Coordinates of C-alpha atoms in Angstrom, one line a residue:
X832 CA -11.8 -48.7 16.4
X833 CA -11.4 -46.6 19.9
X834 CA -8.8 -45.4 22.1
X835 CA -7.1 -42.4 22.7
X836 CA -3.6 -43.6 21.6
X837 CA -1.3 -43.3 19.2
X838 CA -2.0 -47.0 18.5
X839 CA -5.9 -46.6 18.9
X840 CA -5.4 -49.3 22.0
X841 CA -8.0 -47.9 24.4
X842 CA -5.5 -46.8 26.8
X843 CA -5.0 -43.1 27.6
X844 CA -1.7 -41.4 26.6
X845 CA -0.3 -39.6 29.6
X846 CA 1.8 -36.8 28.4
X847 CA 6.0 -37.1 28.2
X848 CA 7.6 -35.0 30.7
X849 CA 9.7 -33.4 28.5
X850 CA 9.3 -33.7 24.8
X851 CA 11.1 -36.0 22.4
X852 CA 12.0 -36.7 19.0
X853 CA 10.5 -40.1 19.5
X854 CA 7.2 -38.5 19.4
X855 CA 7.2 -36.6 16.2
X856 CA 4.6 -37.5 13.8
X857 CA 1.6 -34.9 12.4
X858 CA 4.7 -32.8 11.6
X859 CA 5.7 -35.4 9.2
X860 CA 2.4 -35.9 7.7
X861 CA 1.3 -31.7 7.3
X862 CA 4.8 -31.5 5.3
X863 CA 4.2 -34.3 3.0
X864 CA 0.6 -33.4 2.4
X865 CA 1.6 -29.6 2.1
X866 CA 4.4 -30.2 -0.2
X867 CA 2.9 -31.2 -3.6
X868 CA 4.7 -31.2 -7.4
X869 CA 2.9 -27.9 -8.3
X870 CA 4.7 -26.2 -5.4
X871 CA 8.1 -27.8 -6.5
X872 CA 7.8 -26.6 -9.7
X873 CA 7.1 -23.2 -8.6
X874 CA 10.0 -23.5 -6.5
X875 CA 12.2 -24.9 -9.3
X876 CA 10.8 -21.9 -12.1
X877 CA 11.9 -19.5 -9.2
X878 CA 15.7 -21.2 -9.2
X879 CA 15.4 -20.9 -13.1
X880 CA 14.4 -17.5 -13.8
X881 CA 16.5 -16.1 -10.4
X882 CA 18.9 -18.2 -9.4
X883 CA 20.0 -18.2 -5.3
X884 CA 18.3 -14.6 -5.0
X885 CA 15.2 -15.5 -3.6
X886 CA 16.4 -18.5 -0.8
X887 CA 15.5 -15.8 1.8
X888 CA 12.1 -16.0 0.7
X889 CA 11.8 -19.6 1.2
X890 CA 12.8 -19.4 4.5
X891 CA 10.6 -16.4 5.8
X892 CA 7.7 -18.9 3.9
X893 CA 8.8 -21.7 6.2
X894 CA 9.1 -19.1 9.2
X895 CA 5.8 -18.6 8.2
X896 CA 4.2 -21.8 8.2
X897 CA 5.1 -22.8 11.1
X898 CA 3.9 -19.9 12.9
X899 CA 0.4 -21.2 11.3
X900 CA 0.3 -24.3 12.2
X901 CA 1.9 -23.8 15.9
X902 CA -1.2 -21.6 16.3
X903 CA -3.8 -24.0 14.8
X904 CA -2.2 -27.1 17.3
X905 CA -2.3 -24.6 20.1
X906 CA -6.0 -24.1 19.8
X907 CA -6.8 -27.7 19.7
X908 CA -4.4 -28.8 22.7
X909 CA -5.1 -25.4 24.7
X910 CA -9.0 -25.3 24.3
X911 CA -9.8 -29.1 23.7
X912 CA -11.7 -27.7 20.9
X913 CA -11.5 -28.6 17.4
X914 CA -10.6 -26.1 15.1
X915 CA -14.0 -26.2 12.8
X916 CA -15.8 -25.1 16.8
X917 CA -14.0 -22.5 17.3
X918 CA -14.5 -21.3 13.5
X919 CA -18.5 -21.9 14.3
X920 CA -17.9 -19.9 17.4
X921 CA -17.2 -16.7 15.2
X922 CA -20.3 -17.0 13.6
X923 CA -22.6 -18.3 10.8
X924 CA -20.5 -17.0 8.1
X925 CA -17.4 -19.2 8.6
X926 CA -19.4 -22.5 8.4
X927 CA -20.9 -21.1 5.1
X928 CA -17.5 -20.8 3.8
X929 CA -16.0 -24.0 5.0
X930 CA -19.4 -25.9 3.4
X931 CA -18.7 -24.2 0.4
X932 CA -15.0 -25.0 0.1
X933 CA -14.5 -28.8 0.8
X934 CA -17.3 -29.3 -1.5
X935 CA -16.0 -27.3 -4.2
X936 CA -12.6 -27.0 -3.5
X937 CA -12.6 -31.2 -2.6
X938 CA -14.3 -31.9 -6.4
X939 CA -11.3 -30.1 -8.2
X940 CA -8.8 -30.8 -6.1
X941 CA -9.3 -34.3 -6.4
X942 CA -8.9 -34.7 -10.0
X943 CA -5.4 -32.8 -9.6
X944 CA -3.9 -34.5 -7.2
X945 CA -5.2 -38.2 -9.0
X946 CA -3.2 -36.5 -12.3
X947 CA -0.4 -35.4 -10.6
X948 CA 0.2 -38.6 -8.7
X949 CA -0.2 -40.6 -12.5
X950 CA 1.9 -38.1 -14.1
X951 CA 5.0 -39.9 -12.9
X952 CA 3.9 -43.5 -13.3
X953 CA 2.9 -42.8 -16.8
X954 CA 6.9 -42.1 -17.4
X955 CA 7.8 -45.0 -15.4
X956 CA 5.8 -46.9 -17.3
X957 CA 5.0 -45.8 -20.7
X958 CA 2.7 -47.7 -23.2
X959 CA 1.2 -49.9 -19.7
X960 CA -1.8 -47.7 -20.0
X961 CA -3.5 -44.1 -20.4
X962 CA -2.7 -41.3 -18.0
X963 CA -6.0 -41.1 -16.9
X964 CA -6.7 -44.4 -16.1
X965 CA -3.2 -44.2 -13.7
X966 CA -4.7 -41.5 -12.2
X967 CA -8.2 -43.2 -11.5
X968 CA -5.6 -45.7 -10.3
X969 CA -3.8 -43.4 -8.1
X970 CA -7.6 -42.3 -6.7
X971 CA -9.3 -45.7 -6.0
X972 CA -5.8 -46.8 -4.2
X973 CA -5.9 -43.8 -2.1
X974 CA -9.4 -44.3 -0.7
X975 CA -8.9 -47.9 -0.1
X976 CA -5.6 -46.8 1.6
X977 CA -7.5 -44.3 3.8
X978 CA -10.9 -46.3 4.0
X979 CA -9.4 -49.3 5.6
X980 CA -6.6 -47.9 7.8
X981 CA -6.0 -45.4 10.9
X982 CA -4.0 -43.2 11.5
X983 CA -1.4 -45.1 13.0
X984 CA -0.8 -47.1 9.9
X985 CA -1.5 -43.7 7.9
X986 CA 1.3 -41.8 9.9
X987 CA 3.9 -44.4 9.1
X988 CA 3.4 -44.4 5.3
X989 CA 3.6 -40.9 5.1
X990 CA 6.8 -41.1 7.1
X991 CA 8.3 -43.8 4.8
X992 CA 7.0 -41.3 1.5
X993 CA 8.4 -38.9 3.5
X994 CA 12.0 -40.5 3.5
X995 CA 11.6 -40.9 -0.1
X996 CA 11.1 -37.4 -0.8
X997 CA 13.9 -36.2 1.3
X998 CA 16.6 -38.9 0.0
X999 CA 15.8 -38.1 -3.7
X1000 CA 15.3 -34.0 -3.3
X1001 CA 18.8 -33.5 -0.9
X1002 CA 20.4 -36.4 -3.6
X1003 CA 19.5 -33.9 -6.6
X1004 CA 20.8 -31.0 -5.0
X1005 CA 24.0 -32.6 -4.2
X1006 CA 24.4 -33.9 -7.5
X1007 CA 24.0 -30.3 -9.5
X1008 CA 26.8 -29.3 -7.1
X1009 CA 25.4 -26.3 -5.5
X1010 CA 27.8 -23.1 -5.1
X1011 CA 27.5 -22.5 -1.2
X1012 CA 29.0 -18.9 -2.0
X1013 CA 26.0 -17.8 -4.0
X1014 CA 23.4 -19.9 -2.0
X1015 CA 24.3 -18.1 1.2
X1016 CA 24.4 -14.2 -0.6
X1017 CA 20.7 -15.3 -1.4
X1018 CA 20.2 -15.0 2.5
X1019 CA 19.8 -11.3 1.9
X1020 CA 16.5 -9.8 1.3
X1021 CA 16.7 -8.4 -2.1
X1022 CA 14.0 -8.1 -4.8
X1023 CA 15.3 -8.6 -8.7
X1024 CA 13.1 -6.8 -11.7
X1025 CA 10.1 -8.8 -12.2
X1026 CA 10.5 -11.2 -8.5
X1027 CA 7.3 -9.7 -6.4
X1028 CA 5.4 -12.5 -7.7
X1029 CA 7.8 -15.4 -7.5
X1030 CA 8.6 -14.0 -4.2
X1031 CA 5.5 -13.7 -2.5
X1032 CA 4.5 -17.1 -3.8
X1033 CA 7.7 -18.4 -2.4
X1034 CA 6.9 -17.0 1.1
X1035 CA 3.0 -18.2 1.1
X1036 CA 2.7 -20.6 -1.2
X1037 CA 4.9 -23.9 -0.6
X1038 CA 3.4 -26.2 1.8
X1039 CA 0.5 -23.7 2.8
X1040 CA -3.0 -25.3 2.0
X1041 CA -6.6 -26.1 3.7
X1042 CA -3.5 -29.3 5.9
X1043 CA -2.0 -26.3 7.7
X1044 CA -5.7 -26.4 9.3
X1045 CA -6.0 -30.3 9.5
X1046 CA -2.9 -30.4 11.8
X1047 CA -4.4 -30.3 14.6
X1048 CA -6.9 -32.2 13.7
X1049 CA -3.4 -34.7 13.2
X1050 CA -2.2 -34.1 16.5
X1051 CA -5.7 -34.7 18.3
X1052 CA -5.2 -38.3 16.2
X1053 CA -2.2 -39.4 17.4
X1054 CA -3.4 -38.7 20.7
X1055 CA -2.2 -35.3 21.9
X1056 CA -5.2 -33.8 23.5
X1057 CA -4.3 -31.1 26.3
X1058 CA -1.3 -28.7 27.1
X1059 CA 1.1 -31.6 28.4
X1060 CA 1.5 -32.1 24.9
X1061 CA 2.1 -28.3 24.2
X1062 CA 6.4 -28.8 23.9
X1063 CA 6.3 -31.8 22.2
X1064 CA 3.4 -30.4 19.4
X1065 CA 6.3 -27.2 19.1
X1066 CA 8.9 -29.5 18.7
X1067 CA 6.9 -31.6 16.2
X1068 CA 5.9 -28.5 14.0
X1069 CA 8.9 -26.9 13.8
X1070 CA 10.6 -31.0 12.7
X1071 CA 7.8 -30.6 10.1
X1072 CA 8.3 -27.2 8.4
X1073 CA 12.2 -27.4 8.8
X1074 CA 11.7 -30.7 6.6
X1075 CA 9.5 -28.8 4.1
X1076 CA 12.2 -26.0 3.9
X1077 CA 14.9 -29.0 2.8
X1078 CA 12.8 -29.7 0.0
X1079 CA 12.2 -26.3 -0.7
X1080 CA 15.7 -25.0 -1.1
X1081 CA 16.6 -28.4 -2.4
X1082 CA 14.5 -27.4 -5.6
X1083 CA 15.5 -23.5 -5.2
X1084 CA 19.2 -25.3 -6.1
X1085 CA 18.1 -27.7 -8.8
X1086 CA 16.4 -24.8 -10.3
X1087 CA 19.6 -22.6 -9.8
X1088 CA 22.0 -24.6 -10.6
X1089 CA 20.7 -27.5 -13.7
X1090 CA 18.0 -24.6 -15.0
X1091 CA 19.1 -21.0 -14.8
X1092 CA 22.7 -21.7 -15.8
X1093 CA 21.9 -23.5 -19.1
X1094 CA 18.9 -21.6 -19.4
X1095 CA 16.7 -24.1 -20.0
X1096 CA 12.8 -23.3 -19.2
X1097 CA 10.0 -26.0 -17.6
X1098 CA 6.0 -26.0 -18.2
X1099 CA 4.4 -24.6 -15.1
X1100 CA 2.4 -27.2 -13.1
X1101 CA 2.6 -31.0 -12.2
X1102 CA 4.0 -31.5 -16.2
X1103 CA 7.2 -29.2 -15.3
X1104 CA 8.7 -32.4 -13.2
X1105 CA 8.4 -34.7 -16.3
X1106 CA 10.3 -31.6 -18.1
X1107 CA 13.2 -31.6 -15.4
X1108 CA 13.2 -35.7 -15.6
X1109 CA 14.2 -35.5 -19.1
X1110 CA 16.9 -32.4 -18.2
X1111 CA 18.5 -35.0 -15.7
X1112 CA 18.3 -37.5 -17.9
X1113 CA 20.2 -36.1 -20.7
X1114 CA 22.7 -34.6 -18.2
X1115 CA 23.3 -37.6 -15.4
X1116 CA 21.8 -40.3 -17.1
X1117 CA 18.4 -42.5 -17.3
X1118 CA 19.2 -43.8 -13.2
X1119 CA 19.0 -40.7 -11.8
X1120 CA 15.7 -39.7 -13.9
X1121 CA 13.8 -43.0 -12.6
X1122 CA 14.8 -42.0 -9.0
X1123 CA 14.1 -38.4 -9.7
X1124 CA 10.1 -39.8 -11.0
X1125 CA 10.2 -41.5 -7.9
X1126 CA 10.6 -38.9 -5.7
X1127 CA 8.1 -37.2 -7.5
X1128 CA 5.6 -39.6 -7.4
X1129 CA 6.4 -39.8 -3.6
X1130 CA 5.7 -36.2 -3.1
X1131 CA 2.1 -36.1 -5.1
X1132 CA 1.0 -39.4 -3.6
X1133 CA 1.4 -38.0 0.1
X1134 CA -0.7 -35.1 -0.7
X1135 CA -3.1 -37.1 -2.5
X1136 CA -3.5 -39.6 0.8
X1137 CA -2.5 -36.8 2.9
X1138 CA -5.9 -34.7 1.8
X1139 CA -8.1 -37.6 1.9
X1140 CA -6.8 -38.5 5.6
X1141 CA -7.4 -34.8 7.0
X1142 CA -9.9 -32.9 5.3
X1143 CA -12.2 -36.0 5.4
X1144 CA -11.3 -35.6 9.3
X1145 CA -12.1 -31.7 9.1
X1146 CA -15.6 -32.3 7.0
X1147 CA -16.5 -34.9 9.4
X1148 CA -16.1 -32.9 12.4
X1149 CA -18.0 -30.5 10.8
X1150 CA -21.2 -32.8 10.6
X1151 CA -21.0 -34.0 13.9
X1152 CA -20.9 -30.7 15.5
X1153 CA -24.3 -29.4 13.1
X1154 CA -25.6 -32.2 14.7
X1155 CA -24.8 -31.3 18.1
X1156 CA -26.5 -28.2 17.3
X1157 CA -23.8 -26.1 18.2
X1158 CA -22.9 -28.0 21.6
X1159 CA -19.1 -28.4 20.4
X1160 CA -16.9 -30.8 19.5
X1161 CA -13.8 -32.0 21.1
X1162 CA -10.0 -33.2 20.6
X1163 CA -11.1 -36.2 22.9
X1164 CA -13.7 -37.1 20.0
X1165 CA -10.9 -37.0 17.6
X1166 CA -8.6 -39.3 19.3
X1167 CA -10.9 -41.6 19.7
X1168 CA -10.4 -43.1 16.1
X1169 CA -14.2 -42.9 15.6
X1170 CA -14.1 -40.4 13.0
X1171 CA -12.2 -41.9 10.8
X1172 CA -14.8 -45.3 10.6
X1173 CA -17.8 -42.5 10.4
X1174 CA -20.2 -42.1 7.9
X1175 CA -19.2 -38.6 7.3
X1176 CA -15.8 -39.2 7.2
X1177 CA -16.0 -42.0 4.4
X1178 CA -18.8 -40.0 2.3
X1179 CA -16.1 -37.6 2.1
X1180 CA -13.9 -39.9 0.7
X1181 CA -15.9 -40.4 -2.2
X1182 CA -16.2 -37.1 -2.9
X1183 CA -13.0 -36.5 -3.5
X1184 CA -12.4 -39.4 -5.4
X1185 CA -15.6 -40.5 -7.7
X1186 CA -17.1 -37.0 -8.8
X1187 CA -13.2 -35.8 -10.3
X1188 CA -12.7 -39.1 -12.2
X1189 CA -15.8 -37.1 -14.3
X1190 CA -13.1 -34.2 -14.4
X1191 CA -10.4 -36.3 -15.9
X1192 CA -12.2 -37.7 -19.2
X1193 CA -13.4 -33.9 -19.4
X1194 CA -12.2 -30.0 -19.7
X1195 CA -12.4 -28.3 -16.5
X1196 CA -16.0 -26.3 -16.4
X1197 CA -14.8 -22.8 -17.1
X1198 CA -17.1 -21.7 -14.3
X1199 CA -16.0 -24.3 -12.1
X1200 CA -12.6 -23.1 -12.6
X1201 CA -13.5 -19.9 -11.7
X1202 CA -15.3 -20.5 -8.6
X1203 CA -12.5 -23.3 -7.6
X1204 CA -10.0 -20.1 -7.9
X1205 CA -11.8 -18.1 -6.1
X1206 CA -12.6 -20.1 -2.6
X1207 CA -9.0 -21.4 -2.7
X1208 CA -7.2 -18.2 -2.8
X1209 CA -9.4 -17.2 -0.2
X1210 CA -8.3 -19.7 2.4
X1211 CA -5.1 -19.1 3.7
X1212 CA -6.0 -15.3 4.4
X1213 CA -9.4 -16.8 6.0
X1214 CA -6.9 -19.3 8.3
X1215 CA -4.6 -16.5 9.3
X1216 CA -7.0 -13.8 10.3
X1217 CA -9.2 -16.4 12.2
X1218 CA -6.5 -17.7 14.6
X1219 CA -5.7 -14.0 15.4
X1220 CA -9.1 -13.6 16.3
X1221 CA -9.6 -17.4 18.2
X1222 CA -6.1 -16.9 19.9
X1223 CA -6.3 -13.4 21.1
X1224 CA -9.7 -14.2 22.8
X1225 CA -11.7 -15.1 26.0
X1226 CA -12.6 -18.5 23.5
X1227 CA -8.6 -19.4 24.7
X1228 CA -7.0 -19.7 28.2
X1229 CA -4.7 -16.9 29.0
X1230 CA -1.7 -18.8 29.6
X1231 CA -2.1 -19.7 25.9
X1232 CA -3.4 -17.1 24.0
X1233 CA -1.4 -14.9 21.6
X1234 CA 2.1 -13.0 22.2
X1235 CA 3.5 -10.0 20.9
X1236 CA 5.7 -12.7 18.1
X1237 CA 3.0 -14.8 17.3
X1238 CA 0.9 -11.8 16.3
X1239 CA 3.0 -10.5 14.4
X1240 CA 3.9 -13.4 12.6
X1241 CA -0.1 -14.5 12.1
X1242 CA -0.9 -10.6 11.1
X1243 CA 1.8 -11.1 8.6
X1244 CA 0.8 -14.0 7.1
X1245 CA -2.9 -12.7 7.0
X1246 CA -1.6 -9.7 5.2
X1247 CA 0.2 -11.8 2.8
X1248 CA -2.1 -14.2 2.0
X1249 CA -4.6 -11.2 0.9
X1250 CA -2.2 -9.8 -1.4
X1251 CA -1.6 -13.0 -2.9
X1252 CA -5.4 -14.0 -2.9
X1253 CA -5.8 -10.7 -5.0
X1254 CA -3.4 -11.6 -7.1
X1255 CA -4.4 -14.8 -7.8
X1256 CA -8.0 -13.6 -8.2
X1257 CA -6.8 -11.3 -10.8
X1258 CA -4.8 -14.2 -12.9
X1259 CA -7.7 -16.2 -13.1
X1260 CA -9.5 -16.9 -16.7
X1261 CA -12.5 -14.6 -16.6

């Protein structure tokens, strides 16, 4: 498979002359992969234990995010670098740290997203067979889904997941009948006893994962590899994280409204949603519950593809540039559609999906856990600070590099994501 196109036909995109919404397209897929059930859960425990007070935080988290992945396309279409080069480019110690977390990270992270995904058809169809074989299930469909498609074909079934999500999370929040009155007073910054937590996860945590990075890697495969692109990857991004702030205060208002007024408490994690699916069912009946498990299988099944697609795009652009000894790799080399038929690229599809089926007929490793913990929470501060340092550089043409806002909103974010890296660090089971 080669070509530089959207389509993969050979034929070199020439850039639109003014962006378009006909375009749009790695927006769509980094919000569907960035949006998984853990982070609506969060989202709904937040509506449960605080009502509308914290919608402010979810948008500053969306702010956020796109200010993050704005940054990460910018390298790619301003440099014609790959992200991973200009990570090597800082030196030894950030290719020590990627290696370590897409194998690690990759190995537990598989077995989550296969359980999450076969959370939802286990209560679609109970008594068909055990949760863990739907979730080898959801795994071996997921590589052959990735394995023999490209991203073409990959961007359209996020979108039509995509559609999914959004019809059934905007359909819930109409149908708890949300008081405008209180959502909009939850515009204001304020910080109940006991939020700092709920808040800062709000702000850094929904839709903020190792696919913020893979965007660009997402926008060099559907073709966009210089600045001509620049307006129409802006207008893509913001499309992508305005989407993921829908679902967001979507779930703030379930939360608020079917939760925190009846008082009725969720598990944390993926298991939460089959909680709220048995609240909707006893309130609006067994129809909205099956399209409520929909929904949700919807949302873990595009991060489940969404991760296989990109970070096996990341880790093979990692091998091919040891292999080039350091000579760089390009967004040309991405478009291409090579990759994603490359030996690296399909070995890392197997690591995410064969190792974690050990995972789901076992406990987690307590060690594994730990380390697992530790690397993730690390990332998002390691992706922040990273882009200040690539973007404010001679590594970036001047007409590109950093502003004054963009700083500011990338310092931010670093600054964030180290608090809540600390705190995470400090929850973990030691």
């Amino acid at each position: 498979m080669t070509g530089t196109t959207e389509e993969n036909t050979g034929e070199a995109i020439s850039p639109p002359r003014k962006s378009s919404w006909r375009y749009i397209g790695p927006g769509i897929v980094v919000a569907a992969t960035g949006v998984g059930a853990g982070d609506l859960v969060a989202t709904l425990i937040a509506g449960s234990k605080f009502g509308y007070t914290l919608l402010w935080a979810a948008v500053i988290g969306c702010l956020v995010k796109i200010a993050l992945a704005e940054a990460a396309g910018r390298w790619h279409l301003a440099t014609g670098r790959t992200l991973f080069d200009g990570w090597r480019s800082l030196g030894s110690w950030t290719t020590i740290y990627f290696v370590g977390y897409v194998i690690v990270w990759g190995f537990v992270y598989g077995a989550a997203a296969m359980s999450s995904s076969a959370l939802p058809l286990d209560a679609l169809f109970p008594d068909v067979m055990d949760l863990k074989w739907w979730a080898v299930l959801c795994g071996l469909a997921g590589l052959a889904f990735v394995w023999f498609n490209h991203y073409a074909v990959f961007e359209k079934v996020m979108t039509v997941l995509v559609g999914v999500m959004f019809v059934v999370t905007v359909y819930l929040a109409i149908r708890v009948t949300p008081n405008l009155g209180d959502a909009f007073a939850g515009l204001a910054p304020v910080l109940p006893d006991g939020s700092l937590i709920y808040t800062l996860g709000l702000i850094g945590g929904v839709g903020g994962t190792i696919t913020l990075a893979a965007y660009g890697y997402w926008v060099n495969a559907k073709g966009w590899t210089n600045t001509g692109w620049m307006k129409v990857m802006r207008l893509d991004n913001r499309v992508a994280y305005i989407t993921t702030g829908i679902f967001v205060v979507a779930m703030l208002f379930v939360g608020a409204e079917l939760l925190h007024s009846s008082g009725v408490a969720i598990a944390k994690g993926d298991k939460g949603l089959i909680d709220l699916g048995v609240v909707l069912e006893d309130r609006y009946g067994a129809t909205t519950a099956k399209l409520f498990l929909i929904g949700f299988f919807a949302t873990s099944f595009t991060s489940l593809i969404g991760v296989w697609h990109g970070v096996s795009l990341m880790f093979a652009d990692f091998v091919t540039n040891y292999r080039k000894k350091g000579e760089g790799t390009t967004g040309a080399e991405v478009a291409s559609g090579s990759r994603e038929k490359s030996l690296p690229f399909r070995a890392y599809l197997l690591w995410l999906t064969f190792p974690p089926i050990a995972l789901l007929f076992l406990d987690q490793p307590f060690g594994l856990v730990i380390v697992y913990g530790v690397i993730g929470a690390f990332f998002m501060p390691f992706l922040a600070l990273t882009l200040v340092w690539l973007l404010n550089s001679s590594r970036t043409p001047t007409e590109w590099r950093n502003g004054a806002l963009s700083n500011v909103m990338l310092a931010g974010a670093g600054l964030l994501f180290v608090v809540l890296c600390v705190q995470q660090v400090r929850d973990l089971p030691w």
